[in-house]
Short mmCIF file of C-alpha atoms and ligand atoms in Angstrom, two decimals:
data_model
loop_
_atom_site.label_atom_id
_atom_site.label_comp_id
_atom_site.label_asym_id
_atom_site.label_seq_id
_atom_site.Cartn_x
_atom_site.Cartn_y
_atom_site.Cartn_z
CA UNK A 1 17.84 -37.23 -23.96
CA UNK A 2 16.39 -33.73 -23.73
CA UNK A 3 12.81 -32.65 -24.33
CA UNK A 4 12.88 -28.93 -26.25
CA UNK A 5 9.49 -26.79 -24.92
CA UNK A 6 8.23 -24.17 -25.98
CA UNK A 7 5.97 -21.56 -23.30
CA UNK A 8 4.21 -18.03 -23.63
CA UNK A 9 5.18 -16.00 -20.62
CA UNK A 10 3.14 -13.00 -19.72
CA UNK A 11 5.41 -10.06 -18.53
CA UNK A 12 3.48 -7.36 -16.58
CA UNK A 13 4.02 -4.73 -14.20
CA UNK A 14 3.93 -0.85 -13.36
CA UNK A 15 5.77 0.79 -16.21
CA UNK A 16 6.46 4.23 -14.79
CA UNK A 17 9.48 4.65 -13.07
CA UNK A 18 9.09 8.12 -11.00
CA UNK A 19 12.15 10.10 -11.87
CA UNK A 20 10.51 13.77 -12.07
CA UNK A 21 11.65 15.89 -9.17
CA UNK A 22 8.10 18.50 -9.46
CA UNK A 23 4.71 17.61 -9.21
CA UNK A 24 3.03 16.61 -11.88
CA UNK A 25 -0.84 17.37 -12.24
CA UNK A 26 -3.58 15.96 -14.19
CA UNK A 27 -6.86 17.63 -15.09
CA UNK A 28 -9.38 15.51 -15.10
CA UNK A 29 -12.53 16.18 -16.68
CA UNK A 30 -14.98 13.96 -15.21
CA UNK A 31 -17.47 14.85 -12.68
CA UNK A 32 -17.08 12.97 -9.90
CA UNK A 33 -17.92 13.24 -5.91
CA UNK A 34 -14.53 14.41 -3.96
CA UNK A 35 -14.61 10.45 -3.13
CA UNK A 36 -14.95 9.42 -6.13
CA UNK A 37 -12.40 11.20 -7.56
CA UNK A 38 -9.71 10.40 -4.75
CA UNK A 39 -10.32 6.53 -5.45
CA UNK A 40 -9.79 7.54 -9.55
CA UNK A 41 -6.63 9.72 -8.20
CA UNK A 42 -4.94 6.82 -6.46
CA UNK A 43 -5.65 4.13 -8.89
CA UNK A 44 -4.60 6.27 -12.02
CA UNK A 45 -2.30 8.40 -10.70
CA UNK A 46 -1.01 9.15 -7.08
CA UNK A 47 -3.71 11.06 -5.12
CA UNK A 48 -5.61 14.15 -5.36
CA UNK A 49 -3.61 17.12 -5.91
CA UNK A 50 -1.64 18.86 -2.88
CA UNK A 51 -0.62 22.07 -3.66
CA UNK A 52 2.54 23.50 -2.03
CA UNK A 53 3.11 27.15 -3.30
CA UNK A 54 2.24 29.72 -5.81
CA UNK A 55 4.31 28.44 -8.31
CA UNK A 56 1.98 25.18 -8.54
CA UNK A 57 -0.93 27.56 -7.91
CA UNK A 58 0.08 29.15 -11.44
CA UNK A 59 1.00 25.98 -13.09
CA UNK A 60 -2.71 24.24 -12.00
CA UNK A 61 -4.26 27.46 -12.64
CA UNK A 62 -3.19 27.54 -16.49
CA UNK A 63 -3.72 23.64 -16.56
CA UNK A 64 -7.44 24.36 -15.88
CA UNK A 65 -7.88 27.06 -18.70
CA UNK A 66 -5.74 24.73 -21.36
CA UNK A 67 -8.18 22.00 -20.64
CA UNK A 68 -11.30 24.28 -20.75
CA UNK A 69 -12.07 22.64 -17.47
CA UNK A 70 -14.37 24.04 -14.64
CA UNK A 71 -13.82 24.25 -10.56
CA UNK A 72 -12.01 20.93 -9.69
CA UNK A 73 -11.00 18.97 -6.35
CA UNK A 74 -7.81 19.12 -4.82
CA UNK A 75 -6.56 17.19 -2.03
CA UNK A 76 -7.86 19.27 0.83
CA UNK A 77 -10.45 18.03 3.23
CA UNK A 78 -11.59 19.47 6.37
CA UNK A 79 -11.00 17.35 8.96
CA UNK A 80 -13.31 15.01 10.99
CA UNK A 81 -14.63 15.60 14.60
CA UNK A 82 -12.85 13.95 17.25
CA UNK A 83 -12.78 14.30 21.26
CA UNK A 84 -9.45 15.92 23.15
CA UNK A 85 -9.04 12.81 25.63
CA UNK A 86 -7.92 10.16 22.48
CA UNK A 87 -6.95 7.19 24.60
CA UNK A 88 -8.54 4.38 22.67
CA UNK A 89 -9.36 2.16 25.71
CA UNK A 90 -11.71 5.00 26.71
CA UNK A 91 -13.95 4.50 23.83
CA UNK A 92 -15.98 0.97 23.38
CA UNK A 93 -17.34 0.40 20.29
CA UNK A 94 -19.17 3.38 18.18
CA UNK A 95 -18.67 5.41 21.50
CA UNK A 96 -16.12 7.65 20.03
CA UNK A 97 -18.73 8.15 17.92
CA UNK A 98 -21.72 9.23 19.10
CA UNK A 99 -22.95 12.48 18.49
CA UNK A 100 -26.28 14.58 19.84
CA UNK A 101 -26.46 17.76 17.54
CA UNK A 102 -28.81 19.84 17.45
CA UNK A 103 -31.04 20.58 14.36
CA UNK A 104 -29.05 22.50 11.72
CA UNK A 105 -25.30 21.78 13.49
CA UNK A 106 -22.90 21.51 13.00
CA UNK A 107 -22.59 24.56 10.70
CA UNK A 108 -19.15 25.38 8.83
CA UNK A 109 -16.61 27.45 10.49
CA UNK A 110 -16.85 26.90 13.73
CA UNK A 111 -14.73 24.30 15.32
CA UNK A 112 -15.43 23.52 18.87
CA UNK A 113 -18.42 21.95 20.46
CA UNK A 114 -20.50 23.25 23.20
CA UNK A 115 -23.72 21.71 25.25
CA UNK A 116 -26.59 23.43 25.38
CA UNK A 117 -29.55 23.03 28.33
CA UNK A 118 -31.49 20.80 26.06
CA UNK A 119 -28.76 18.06 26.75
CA UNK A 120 -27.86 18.90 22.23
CA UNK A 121 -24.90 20.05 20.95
CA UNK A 122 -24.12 23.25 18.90
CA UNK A 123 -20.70 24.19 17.07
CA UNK A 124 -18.94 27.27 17.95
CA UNK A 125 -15.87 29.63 17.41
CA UNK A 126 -13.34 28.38 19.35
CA UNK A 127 -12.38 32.14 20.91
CA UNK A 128 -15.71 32.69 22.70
CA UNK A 129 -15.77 32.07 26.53
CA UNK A 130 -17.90 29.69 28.21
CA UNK A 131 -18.30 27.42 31.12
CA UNK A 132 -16.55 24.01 30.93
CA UNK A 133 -17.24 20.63 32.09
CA UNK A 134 -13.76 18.47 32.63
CA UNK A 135 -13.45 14.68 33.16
CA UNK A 136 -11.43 13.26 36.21
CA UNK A 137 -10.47 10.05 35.25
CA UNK A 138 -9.02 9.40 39.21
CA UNK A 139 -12.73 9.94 40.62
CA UNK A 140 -14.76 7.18 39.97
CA UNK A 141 -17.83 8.57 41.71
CA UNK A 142 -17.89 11.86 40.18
CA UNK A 143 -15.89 11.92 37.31
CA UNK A 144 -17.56 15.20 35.65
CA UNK A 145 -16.12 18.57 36.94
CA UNK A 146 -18.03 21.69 35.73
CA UNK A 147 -16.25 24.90 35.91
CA UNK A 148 -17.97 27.86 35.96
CA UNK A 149 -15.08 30.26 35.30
CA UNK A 150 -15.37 31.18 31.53
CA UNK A 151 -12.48 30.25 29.12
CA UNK A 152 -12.39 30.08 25.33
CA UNK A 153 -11.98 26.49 24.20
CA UNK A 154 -8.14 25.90 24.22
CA UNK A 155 -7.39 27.74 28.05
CA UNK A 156 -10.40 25.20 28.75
CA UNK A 157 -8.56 21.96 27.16
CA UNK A 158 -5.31 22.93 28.96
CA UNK A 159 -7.21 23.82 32.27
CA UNK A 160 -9.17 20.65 32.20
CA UNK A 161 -5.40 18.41 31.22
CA UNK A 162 -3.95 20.30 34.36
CA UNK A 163 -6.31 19.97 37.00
CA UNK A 164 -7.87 16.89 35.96
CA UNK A 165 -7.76 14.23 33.02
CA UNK A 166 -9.14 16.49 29.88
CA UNK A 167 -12.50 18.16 28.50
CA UNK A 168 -15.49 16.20 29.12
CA UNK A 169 -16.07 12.95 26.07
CA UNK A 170 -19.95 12.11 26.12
CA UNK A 171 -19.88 8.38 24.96
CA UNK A 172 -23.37 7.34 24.98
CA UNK A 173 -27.11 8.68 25.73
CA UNK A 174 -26.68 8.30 29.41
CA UNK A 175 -23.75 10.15 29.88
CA UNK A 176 -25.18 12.53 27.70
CA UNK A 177 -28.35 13.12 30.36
CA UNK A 178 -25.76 12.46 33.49
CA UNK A 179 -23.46 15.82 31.76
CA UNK A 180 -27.01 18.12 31.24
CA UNK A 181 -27.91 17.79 34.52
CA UNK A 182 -24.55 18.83 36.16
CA UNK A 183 -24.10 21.56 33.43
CA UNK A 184 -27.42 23.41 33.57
CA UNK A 185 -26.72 25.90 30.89
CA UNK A 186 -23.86 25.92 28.06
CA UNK A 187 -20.62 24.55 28.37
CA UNK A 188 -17.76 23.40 26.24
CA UNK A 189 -17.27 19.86 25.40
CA UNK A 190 -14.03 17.93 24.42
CA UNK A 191 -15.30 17.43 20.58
CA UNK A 192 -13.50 19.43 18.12
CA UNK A 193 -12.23 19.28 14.65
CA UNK A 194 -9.07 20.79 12.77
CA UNK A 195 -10.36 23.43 10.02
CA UNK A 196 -8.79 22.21 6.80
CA UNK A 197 -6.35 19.85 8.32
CA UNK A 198 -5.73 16.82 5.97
CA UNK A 199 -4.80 16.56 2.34
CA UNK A 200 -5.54 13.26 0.72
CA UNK A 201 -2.27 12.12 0.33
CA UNK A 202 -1.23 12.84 3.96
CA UNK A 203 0.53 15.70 3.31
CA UNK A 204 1.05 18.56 6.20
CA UNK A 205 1.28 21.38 3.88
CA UNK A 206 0.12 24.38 5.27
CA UNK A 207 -0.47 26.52 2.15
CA UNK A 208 -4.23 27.86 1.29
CA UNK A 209 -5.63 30.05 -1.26
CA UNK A 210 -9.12 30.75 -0.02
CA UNK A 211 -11.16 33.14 -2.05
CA UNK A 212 -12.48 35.96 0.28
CA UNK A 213 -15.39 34.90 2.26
CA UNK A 214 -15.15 31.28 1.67
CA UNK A 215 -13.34 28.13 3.82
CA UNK A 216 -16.15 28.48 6.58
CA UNK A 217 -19.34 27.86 4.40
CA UNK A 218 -22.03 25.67 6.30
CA UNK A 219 -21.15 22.08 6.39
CA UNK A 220 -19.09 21.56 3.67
CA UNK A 221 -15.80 20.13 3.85
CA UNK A 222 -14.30 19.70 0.27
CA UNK A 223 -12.23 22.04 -0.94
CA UNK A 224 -12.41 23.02 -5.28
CA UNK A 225 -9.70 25.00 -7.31
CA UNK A 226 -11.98 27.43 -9.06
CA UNK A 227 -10.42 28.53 -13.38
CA UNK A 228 -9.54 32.04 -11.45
CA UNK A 229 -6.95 30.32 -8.90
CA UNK A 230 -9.23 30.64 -5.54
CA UNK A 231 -10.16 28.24 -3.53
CA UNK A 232 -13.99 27.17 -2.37
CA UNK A 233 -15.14 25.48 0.35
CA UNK A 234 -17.93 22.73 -1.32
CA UNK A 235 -19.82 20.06 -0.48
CA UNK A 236 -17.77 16.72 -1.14
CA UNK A 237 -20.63 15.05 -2.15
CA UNK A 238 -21.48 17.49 -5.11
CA UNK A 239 -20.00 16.31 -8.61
CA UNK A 240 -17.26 18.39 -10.57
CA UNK A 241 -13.72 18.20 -12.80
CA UNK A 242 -10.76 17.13 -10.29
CA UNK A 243 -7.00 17.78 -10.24
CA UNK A 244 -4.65 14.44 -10.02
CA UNK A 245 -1.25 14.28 -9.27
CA UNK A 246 1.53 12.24 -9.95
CA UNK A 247 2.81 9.74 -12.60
CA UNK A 248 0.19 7.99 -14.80
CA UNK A 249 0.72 4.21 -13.31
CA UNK A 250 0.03 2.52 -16.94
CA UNK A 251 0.37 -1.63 -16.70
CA UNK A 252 2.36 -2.50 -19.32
CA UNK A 253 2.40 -6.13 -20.17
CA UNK A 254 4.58 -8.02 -22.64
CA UNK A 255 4.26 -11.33 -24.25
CA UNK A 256 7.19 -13.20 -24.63
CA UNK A 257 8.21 -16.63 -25.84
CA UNK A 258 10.37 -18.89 -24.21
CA UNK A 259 12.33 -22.33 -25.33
CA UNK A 260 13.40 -24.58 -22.35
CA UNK A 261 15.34 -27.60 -22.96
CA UNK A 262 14.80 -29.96 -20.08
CA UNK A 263 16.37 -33.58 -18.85
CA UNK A 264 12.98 -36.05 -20.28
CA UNK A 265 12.78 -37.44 -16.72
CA UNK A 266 11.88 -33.63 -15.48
CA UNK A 267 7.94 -33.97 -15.06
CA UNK A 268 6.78 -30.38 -16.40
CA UNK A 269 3.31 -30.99 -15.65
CA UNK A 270 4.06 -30.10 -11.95
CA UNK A 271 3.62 -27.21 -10.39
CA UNK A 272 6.22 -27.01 -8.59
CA UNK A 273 8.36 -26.94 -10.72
CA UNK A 274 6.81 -24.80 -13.60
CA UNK A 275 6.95 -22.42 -10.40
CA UNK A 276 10.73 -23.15 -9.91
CA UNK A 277 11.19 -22.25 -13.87
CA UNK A 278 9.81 -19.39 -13.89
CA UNK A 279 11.86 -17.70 -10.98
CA UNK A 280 14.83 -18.84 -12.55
CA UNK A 281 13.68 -16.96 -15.77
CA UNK A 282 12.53 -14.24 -13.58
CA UNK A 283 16.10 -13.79 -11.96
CA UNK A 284 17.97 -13.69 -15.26
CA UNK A 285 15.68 -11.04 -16.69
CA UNK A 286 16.31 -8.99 -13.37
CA UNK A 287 19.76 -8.86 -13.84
CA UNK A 288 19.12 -8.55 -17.25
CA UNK A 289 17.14 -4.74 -16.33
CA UNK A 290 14.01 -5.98 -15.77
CA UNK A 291 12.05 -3.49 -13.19
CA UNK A 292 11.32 -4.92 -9.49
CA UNK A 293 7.45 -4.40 -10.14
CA UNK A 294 7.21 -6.20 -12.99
CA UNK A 295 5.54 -9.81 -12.70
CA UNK A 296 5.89 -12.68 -15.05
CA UNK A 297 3.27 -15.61 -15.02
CA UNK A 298 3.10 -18.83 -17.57
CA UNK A 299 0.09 -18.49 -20.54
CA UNK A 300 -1.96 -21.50 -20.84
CA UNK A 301 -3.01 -23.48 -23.84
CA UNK A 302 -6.90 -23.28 -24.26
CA UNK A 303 -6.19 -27.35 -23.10
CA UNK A 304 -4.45 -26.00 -19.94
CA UNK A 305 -0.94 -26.99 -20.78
CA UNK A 306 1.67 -24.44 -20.71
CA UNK A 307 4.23 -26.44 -22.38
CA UNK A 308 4.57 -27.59 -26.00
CA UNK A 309 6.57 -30.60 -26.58
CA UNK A 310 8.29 -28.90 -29.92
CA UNK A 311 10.41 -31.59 -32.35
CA UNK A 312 13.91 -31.10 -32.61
CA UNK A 313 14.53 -30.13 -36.36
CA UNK A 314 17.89 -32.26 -37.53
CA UNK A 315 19.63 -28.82 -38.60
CA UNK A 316 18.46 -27.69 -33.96
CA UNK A 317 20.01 -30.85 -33.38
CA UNK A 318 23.44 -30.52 -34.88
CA UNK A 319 23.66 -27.18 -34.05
CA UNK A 320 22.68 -28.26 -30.21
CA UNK A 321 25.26 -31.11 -30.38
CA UNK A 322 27.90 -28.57 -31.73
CA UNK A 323 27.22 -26.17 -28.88
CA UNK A 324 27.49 -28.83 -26.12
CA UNK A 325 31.05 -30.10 -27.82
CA UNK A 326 32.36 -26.64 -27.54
C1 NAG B 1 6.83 24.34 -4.83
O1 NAG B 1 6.48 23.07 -4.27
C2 NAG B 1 6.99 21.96 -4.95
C3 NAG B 1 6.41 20.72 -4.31
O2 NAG B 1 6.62 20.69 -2.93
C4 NAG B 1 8.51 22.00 -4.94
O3 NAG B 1 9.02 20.90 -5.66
C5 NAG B 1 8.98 23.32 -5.55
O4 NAG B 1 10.38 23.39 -5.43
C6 NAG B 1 8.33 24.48 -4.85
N1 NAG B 1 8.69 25.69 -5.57
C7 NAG B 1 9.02 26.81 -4.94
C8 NAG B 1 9.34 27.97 -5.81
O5 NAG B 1 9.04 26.90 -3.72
C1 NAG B 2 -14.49 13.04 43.75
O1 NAG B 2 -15.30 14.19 43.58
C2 NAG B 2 -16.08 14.53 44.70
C3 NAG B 2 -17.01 15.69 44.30
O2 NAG B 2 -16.27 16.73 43.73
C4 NAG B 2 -15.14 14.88 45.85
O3 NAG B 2 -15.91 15.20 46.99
C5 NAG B 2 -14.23 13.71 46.14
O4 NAG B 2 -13.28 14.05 47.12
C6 NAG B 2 -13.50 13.28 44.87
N1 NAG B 2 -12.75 12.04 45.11
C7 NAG B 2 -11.49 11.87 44.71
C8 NAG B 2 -10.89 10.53 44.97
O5 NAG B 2 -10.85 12.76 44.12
#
């Protein structure tokens, strides 16, 4: 004896299948915090826009003007200060962290972090020479080594990796105090930050399209695509249109109906073995062209079932019994 069922399966998954070899961009006109609109980016899309070359310079630029949009985020972010010795075990918690600016610093621009007599911090351009205070990781009595010799920042980095462990980390208030008193005056640190390193999406692209005068403004570090094709450095935090890339990830979902005939001893209240059913009807529609994303769960009844015990017509049941004599 067989039991015919009937069951609602719900077919969903990502429906775009990326087969376009160029970028494709997305204007979007909503005014959003650079943040805000990475998050809208990733969900809808892939990412924030990375921009490679002039030929997707010209192609954004005329996507703007077509959409009557305004200046609009790409991908590129300045990147975030960080100390030359990175050995993780160095830091404890919120230690690679702490900071002691001064009053208005950091600015924009300038890179490279010096102490000042006060015991604060200032930023400045990497190329100007100053004294240096390494760290000497194999001296644990007096681990800070101030050199008096002026480099610019980088001859100090190597200088300080040569001779000793690497430029000077200040981890905490007390080290802070312990590093004024043995520098006296203004020396490079080991905190620094990459100008303009990181795109969103992780990119290492190297190409830039500043307008004149701009990529060093005063602590901003969000970069906008401007309707005449320049680039302007911005503060993230300030709302305007953004640029997307990538193909639109729309969830398409399908309803479809399915009739099982089962042996009457097969209990199809268990879970177990609605779970077993469905991966067996997942695997034929696989191999049937199915995509890998896509996910298929049972519907329930507003009573919770998700099978229908459905009568077998007479004219089902001789055609049934005709198909099992064959
Ligand atoms: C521009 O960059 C895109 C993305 O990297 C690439 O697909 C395209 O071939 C490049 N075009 C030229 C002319 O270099
Ligand atoms: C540690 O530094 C002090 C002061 O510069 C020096 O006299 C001493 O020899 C150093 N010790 C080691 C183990 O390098």
């Amino acid at each position: 004896m067989t039991l015919l069922l009937i069951a609602t399966l719900l077919a969903s998954g990502l429906g775009s299948l990326s087969s376009s070899v160029s970028r494709q961009f997305h204007v979007v006109k909503e005014q959003k915090s650079w943040t805000e609109a990475q998050q809208y980016c990733r969900e809808e899309f892939t990412d924030l826009a990375t921009i490679d070359n002039m030929t997707e310079m010209e192609k954004v630029k005329s996507m703007i003007h077509e959409a009557g949009a305004g200046d609009a985020w790409i991908g590129l972010k300045r990147g975030e200060w960080q100390w030359s010795l990175a050995g993780r075990d160095f830091y404890r918690e919120n230690e690679a962290e702490f900071r002691n600016w001064d009053s208005g610093y950091p600015r924009g621009g300038q890179e490279n972090c010096l102490m000042n007599a006060n015991g604060k911090w200032s930023d400045d351009w990497s190329t100007n020479i100053w004294t240096f205070i390494c760290y000497d990781g194999g001296n644990s009595t007096h681990p800070y080594v101030l050199v008096t010799e002026g480099k610019n920042w980088e001859d100090a980095q190597i200088y300080c990796r040569e001779k000793h462990t690497d430029l000077a980390s200040v981890r905490n208030q007390a080290e802070n105090d312990q590093i004024k008193d043995i520098i006296g005056g203004t020396a490079w640190i080991g905190l620094f930050r990459d100008a303009w390193s990181e795109w969103s999406d992780g990119s290492s692209s190297s190409f830039r399209h500043w307008n004149t005068g701009e990529s060093n403004n005063p602590g901003v570090g969000c970069t906008q695509f401007t309707p005449s094709g320049q680039w302007n450095d911005v503060g993230c935090h300030n709302p305007s249109h953004f640029i997307c890339y990538g193909d639109p990830k729309e969830v398409k979902s399908q309803i479809v109906r399915v009739k099982l005939q089962v042996a009457s001893h097969v209990n199809i209240n268990d879970p177990a073995m609605q779970q077993a059913f469905l991966q067996q009807i997942q695997q034929r529609l696989r191999e049937s062209g199915m995509p890998a994303g896509a996910k298929l769960t049972w519907m329930r009844h507003p009573d919770g079932q998700i099978f229908k015990e459905k009568k077998e017509t007479k004219e089902e049941g001789r055609k049934r019994r005709k198909r099992t004599e064959l």
